[in-house]
Coordinates of C-alpha atoms and ligand atoms in Angstrom, one line a residue:
X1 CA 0.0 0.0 0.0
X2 CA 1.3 3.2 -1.0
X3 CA 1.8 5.5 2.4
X4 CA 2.8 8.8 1.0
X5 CA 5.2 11.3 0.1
X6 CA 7.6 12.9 2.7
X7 CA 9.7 15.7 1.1
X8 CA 13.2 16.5 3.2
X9 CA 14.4 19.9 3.2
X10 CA 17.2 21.3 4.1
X11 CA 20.5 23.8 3.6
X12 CA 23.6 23.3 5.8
X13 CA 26.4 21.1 6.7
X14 CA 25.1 20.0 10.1
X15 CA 21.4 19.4 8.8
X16 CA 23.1 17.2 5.9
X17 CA 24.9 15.2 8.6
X18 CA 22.0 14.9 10.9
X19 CA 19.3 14.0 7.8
X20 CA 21.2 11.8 6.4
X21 CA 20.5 9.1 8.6
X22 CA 16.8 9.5 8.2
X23 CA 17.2 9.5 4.6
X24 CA 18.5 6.3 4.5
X25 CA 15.6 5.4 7.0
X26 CA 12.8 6.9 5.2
X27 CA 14.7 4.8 1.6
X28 CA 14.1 1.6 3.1
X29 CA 10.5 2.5 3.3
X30 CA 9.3 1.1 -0.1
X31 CA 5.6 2.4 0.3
X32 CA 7.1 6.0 1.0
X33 CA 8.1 8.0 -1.9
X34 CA 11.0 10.1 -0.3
X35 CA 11.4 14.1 -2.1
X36 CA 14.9 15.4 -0.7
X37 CA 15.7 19.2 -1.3
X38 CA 18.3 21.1 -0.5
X39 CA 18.5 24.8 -0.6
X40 CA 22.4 24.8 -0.4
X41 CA 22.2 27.7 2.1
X42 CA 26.3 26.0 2.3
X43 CA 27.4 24.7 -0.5
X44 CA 31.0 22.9 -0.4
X45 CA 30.3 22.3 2.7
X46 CA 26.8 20.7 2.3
X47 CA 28.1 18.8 -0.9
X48 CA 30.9 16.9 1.3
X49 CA 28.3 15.3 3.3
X50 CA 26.1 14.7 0.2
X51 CA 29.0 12.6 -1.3
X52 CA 29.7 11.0 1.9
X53 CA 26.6 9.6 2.4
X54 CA 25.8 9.1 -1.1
X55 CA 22.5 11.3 -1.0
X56 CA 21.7 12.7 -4.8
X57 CA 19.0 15.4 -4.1
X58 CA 15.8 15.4 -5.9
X59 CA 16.0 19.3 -6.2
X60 CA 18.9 22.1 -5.5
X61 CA 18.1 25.5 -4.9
X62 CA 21.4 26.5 -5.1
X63 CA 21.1 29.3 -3.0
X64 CA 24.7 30.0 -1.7
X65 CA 26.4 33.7 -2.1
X66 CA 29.2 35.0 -0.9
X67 CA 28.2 36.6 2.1
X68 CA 24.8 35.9 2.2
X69 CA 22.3 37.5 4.5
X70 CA 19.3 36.7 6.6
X71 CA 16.5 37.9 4.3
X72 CA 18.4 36.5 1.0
X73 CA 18.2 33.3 2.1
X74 CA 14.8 33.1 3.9
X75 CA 13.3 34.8 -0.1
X76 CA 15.0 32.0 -1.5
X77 CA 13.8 29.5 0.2
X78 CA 10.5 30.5 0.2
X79 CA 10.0 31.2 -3.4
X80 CA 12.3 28.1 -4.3
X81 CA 9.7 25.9 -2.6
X82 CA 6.5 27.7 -4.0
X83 CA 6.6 25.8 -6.9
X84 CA 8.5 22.6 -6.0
X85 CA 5.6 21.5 -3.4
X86 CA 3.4 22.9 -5.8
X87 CA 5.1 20.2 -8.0
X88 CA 5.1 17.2 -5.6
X89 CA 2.4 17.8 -3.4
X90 CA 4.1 15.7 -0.7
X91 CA 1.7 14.4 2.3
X92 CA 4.8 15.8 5.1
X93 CA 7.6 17.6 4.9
X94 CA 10.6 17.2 7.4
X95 CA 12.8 19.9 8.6
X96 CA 16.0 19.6 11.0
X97 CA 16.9 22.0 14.1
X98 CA 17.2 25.8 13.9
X99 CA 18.9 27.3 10.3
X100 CA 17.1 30.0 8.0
X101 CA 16.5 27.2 5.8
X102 CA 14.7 25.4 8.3
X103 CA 12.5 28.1 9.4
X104 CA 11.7 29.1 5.6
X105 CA 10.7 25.9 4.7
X106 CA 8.5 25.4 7.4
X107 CA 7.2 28.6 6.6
X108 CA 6.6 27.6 3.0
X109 CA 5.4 23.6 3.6
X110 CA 2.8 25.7 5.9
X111 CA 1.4 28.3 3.4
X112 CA 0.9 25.3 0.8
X113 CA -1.2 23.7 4.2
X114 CA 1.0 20.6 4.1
X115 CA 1.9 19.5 7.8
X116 CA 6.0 19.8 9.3
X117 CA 7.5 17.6 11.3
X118 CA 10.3 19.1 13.2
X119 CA 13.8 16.6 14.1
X120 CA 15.9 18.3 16.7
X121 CA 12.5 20.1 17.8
X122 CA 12.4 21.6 21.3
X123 CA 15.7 22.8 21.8
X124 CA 16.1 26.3 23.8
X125 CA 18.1 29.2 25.6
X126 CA 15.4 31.4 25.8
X127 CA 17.0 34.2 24.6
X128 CA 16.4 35.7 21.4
X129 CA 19.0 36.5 20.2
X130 CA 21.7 34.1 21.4
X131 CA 22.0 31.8 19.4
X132 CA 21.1 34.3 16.4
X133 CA 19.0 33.4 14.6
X134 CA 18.9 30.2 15.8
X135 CA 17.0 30.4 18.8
X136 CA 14.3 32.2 16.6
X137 CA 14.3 29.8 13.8
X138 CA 13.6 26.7 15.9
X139 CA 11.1 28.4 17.8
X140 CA 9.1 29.2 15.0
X141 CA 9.8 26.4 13.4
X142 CA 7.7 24.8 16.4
X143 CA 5.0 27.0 16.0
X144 CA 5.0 25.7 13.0
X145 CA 5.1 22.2 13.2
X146 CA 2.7 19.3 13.7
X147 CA 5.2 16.6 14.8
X148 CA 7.9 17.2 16.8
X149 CA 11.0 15.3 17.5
X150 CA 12.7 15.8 20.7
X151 CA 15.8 14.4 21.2
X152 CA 15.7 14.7 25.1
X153 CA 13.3 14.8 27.7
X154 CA 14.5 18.3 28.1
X155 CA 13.8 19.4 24.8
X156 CA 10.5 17.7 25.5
X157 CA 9.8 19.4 28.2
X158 CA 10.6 22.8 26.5
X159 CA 7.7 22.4 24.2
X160 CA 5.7 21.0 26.3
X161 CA 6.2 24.5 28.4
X162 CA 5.3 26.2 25.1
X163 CA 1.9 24.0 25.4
X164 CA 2.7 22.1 22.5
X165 CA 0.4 18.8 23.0
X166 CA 2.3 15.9 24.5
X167 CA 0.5 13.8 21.6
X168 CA 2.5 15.6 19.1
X169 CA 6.2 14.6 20.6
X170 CA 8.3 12.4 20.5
X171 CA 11.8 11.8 22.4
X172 CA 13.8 10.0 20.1
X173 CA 17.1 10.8 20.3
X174 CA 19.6 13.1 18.3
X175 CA 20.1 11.7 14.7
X176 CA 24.2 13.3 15.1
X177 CA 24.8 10.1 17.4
X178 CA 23.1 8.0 14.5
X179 CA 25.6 9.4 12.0
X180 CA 28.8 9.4 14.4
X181 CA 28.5 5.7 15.1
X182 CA 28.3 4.8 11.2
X183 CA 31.1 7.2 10.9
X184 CA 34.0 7.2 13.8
X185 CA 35.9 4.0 13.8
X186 CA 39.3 3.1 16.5
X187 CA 42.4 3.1 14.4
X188 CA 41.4 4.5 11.6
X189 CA 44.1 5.6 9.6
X190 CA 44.0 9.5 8.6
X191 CA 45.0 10.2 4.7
X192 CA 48.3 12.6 3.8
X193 CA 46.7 15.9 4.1
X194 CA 47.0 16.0 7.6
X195 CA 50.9 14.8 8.1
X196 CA 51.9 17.8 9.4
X197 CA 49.6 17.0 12.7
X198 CA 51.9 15.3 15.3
X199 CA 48.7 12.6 16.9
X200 CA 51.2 12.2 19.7
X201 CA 50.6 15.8 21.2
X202 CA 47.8 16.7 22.6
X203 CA 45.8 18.1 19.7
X204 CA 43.0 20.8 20.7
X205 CA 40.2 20.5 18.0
X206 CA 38.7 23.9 17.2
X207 CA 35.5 25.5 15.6
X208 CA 33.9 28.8 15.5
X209 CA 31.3 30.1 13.1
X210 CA 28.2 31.8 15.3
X211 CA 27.0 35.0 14.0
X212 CA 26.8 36.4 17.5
X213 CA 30.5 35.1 17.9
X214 CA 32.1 37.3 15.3
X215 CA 34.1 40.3 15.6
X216 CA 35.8 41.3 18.8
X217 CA 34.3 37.4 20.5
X218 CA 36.4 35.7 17.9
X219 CA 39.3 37.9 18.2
X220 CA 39.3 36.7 22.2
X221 CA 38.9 33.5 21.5
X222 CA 42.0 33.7 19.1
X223 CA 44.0 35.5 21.3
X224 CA 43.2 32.9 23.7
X225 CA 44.5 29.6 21.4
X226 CA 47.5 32.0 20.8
X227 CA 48.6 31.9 24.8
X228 CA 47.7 28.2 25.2
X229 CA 49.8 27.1 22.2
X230 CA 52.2 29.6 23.0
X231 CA 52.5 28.0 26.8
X232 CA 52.4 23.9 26.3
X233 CA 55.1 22.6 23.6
X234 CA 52.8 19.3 23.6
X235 CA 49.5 21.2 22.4
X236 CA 48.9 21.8 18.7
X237 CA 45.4 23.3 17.8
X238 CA 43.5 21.6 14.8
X239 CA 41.4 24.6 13.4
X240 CA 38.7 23.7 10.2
X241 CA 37.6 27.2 9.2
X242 CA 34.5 27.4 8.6
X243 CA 34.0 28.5 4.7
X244 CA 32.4 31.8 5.6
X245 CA 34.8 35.0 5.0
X246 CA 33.9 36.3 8.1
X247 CA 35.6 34.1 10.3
X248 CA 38.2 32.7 7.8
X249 CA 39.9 36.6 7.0
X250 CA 40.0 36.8 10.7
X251 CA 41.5 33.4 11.5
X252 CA 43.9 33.6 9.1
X253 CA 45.1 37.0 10.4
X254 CA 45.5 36.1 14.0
X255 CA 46.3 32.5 14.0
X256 CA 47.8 31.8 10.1
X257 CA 51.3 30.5 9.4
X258 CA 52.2 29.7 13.4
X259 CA 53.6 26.8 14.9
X260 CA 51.5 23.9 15.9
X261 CA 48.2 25.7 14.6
X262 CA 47.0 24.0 12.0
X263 CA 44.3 26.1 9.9
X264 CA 43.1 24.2 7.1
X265 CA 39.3 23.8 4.9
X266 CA 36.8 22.3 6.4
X267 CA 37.3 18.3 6.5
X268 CA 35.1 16.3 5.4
X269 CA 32.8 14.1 7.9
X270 CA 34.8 10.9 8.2
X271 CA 38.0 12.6 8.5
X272 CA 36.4 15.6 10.9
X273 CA 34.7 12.8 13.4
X274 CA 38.0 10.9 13.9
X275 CA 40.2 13.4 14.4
X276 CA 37.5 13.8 17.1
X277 CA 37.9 11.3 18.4
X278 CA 41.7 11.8 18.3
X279 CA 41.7 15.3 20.3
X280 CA 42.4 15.8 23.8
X281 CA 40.3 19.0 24.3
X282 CA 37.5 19.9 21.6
X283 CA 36.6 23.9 22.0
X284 CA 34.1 25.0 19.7
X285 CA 30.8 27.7 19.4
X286 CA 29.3 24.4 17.0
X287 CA 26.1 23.2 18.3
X288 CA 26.7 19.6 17.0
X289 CA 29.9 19.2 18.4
X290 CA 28.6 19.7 22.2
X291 CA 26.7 16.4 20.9
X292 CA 29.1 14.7 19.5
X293 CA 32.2 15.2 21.4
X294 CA 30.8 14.2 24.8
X295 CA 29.7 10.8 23.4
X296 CA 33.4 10.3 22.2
X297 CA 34.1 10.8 25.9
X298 CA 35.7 14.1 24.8
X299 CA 35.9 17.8 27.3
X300 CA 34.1 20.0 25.4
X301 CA 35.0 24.1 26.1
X302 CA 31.8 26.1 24.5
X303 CA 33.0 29.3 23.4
X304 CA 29.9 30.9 24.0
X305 CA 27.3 32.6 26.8
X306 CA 24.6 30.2 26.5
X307 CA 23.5 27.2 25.0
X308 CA 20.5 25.1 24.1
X309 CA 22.3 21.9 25.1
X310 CA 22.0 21.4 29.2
X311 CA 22.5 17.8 29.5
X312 CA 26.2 17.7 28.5
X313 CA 27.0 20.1 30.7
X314 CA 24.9 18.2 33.8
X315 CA 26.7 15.5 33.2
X316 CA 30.2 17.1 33.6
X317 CA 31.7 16.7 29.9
X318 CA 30.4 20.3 28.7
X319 CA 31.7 23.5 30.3
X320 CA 30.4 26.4 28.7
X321 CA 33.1 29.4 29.1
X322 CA 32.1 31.9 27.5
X323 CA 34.4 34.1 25.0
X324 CA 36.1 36.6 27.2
X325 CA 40.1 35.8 26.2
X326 CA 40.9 35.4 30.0
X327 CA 38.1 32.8 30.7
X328 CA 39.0 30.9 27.5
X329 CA 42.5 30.2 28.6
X330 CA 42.2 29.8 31.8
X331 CA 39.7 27.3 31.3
X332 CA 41.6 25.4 28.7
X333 CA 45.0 25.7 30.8
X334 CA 43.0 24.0 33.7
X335 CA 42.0 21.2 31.7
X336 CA 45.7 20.7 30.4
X337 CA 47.7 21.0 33.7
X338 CA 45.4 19.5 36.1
X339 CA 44.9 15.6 35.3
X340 CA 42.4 14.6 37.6
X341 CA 40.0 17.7 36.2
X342 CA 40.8 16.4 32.9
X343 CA 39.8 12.9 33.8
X344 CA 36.5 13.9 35.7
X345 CA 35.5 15.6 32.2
X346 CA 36.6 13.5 29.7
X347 CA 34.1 10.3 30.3
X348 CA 31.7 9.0 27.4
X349 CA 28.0 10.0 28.1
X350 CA 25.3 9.9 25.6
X351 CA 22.6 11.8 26.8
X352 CA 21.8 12.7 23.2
X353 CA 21.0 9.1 22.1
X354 CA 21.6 5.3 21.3
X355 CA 22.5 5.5 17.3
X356 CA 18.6 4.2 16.5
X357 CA 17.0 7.9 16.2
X358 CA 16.2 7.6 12.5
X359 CA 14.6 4.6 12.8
X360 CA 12.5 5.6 15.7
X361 CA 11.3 8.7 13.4
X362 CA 10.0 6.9 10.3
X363 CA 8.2 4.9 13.0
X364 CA 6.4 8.0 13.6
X365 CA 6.0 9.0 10.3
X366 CA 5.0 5.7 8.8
X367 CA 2.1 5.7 11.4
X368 CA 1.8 9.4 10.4
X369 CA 0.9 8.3 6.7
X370 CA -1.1 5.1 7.8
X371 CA -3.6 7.8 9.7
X372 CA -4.2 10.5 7.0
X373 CA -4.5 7.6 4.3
X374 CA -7.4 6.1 7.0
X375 CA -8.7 9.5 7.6
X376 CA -8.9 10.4 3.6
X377 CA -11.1 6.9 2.7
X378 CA -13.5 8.4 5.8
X379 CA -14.1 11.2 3.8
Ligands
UD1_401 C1 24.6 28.5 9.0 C2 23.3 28.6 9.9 C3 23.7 28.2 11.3 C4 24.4 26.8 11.3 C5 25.6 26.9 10.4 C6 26.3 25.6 10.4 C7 21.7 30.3 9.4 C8 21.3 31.8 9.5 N1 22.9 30.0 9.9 O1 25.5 29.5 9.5 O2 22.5 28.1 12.0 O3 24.8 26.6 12.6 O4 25.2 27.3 9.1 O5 27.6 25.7 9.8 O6 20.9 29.5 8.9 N2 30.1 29.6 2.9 C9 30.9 29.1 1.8 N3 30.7 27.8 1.5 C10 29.9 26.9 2.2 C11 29.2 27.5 3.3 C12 29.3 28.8 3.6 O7 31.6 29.8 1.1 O8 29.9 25.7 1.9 C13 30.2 31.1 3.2 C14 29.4 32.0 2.2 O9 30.2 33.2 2.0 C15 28.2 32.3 3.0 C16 28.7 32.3 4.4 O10 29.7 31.3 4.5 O11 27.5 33.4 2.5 C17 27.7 32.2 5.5 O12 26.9 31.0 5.3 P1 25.4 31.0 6.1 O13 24.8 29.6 5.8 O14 24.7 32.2 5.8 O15 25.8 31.1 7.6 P2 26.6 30.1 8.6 O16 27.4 31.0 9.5 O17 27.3 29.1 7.8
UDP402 N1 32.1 19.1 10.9 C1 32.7 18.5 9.7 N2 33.8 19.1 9.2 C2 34.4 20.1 9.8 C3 33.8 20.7 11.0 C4 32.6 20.2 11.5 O1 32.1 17.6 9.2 O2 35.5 20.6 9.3 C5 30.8 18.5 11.4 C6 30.8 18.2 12.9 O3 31.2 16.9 13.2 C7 29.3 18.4 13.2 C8 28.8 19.5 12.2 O4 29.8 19.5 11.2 O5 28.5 17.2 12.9 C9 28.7 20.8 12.9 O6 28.6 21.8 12.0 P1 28.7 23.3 12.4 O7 29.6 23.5 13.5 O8 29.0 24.0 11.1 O9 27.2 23.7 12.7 P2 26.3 23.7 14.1 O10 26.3 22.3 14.6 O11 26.8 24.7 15.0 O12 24.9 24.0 13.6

């Protein structure tokens, strides 16, 4: 019996890697036609994770500029869509966590009166404008959405707080931890573009890219890994700029052609989840690292002032520091001179799921499907 059609949207590196599992979910579903769009918000970026995973969009916006603003890519999105769900008329559309894209295409799946189901729904600082826009998009995004996938019995709780109906959740876990376990393997063996890493310091994986990060936040933070690879011979900082100019013109100023600070493109998935898994510290502003990291039993230093993800930090693996240049160091120097800090930190936890997230959504949406084809032969 034929269930349906459940279009996929989305625009950004993370939302690839987090999809992608339900992708593959949603493609074993042979009475589910499965509609994936991307808006390509990113666009190397996105396409590493497309190849990785061997997804082949049905549809690319290919919205990316240089530079790119707010309202550019929220016009896009919604006039992109107008006529694809025009087109396909799917019966659900999924979006993932908190990007413009996300928001947008919840926006547009809603003014064609198709229904939204929301992965990575319920997540929260309640404050408006940190993350930006972020903590908006999601937000709306649940206002806008008739199923919602939590992947925490915090994020549950969030909605239900924002009386969402506790008929319309679901706690299923974060899809990241889905991907990571298909991806991170002991021993793999890391390819020649990264030779000039030496695995037996102790490397310090970095990432910053938040909007409300750049300027004189980033320039603290930088200062920062200056001092700490400045003080410890045995530390060498593994930096992945993100693509946008923003950060990588101001990276490359401040933290360019030193020793033991190793700027490079961003990696691709495989490569980026092992050398994870190879780090000593992980510091990062990256919402999925504060998932992933702490599974790998990694000390996670958030380089921002707040964060959506509380359970990481209740646990002990997370420690959000802030970006003020003397907190960053500090914080980091702790971790590297005191052993028995660094050990109460560093211990695997998953609070953010088991690796079965995926399948528990296409549960959802399978019984999703099964309903409105019972309610349509009411009519
Ligand atoms: C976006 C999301 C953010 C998410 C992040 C993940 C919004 C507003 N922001 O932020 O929520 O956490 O992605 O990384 O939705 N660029 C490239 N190549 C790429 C990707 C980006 O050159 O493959 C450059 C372009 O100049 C682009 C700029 O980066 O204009 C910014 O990209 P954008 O998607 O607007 O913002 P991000 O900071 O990446
Ligand atoms: N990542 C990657 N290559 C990199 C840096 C990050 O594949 O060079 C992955 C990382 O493992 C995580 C995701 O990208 O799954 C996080 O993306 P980002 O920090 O851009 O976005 P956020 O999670 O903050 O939305």
């Amino acid at each position: 019996m034929r269930l349906g059609k459940v279009m996929v949207v989305f625009g950004t590196r993370p939302e690839a890697i987090k999809m992608a599992p339900v992708i593959k979910e949603l493609k074993k579903v042979a009475d589910i036609e499965t509609v994936v769009v991307v808006s390509a918000q990113h666009r190397e970026m996105l396409d590493q994770v497309l190849q990785l995973f061997g997804i082949i969009p049905d549809y690319d916006l290919d919205l990316m500029k240089e530079k790119q603003d707010l309202y550019s890519i929220t016009i896009g999105v919604l006039a992109g869509l107008k006529d694809i769900m025009e087109a396909e008329q799917p019966d659900l559309v999924l979006v993932h966590g908190d990007t413009t894209t996300t928001f947008a295409a919840a926006l547009a799946a809603f003014y064609a009166r198709i229904p939204v189901g929301h992965v990575e729904a319920g997540l929260r600082t309640r404050n408006k404008y940190s993350p930006y826009p972020e903590e908006m998009n999601r937000s709306l995004t649940g206002r806008l959405a008739e199923l919602h996938f939590a992947p925490t019995d915090v994020s549950r709780e969030n909605l239900l707080a924002e009386s969402v109906a506790s008929f319309k959740i679901w706690v299923t876990g974060n899809t990241v931890i889905d991907a990571l376990i298909e991806t991170v393997r002991e021993g793999y063996r890391f390819d020649d573009s990264l030779q000039d890493i030496d695995l037996n310091n102790r490397l310090i994986l970095v990432t910053t890219h938040r909007r409300e990060n750049w300027g004189d936040h980033m320039r603290d933070i930088y200062a920062a890994l200056l001092q700490l690879v400045e003080e410890f011979e045995d530390v060498e900082i593994v930096f992945p700029v993100h693509r946008n100019p923003t950060v990588k013109n101001l990276a490359e100023e401040m933290l360019g052609r030193r020793p033991r600070i190793h700027l490079m493109e961003p990696l691709e998935y495989e490569t980026f989840a092992n050398l994870m898994n190879s780090s000593y510290i992980v510091m990062t502003d990256s919402g999925g690292l504060q998932e992933e990291a702490p599974s790998l039993g990694k000390p996670v230093l958030v380089l921002r002032d707040t964060t959506e993800r509380p359970e990481a930090i209740q646990a002990g693996t997370v420690q959000l520091v802030g970006t003020v240049q003397k907190n960053v160091y500090e914080a980091a120097r702790r971790l590297l001179l005191d052993r028995s800090h660094y050990e109460k930190m560093a211990h695997a936890i998953n609070p953010y799921g088991d690796g079965k997230a995926a399948i528990r959504i296409v549960e959802v949406v399978k019984d999703f499907l099964y309903v409105r084809i019972g309610a349509a032969n009411l009519n």
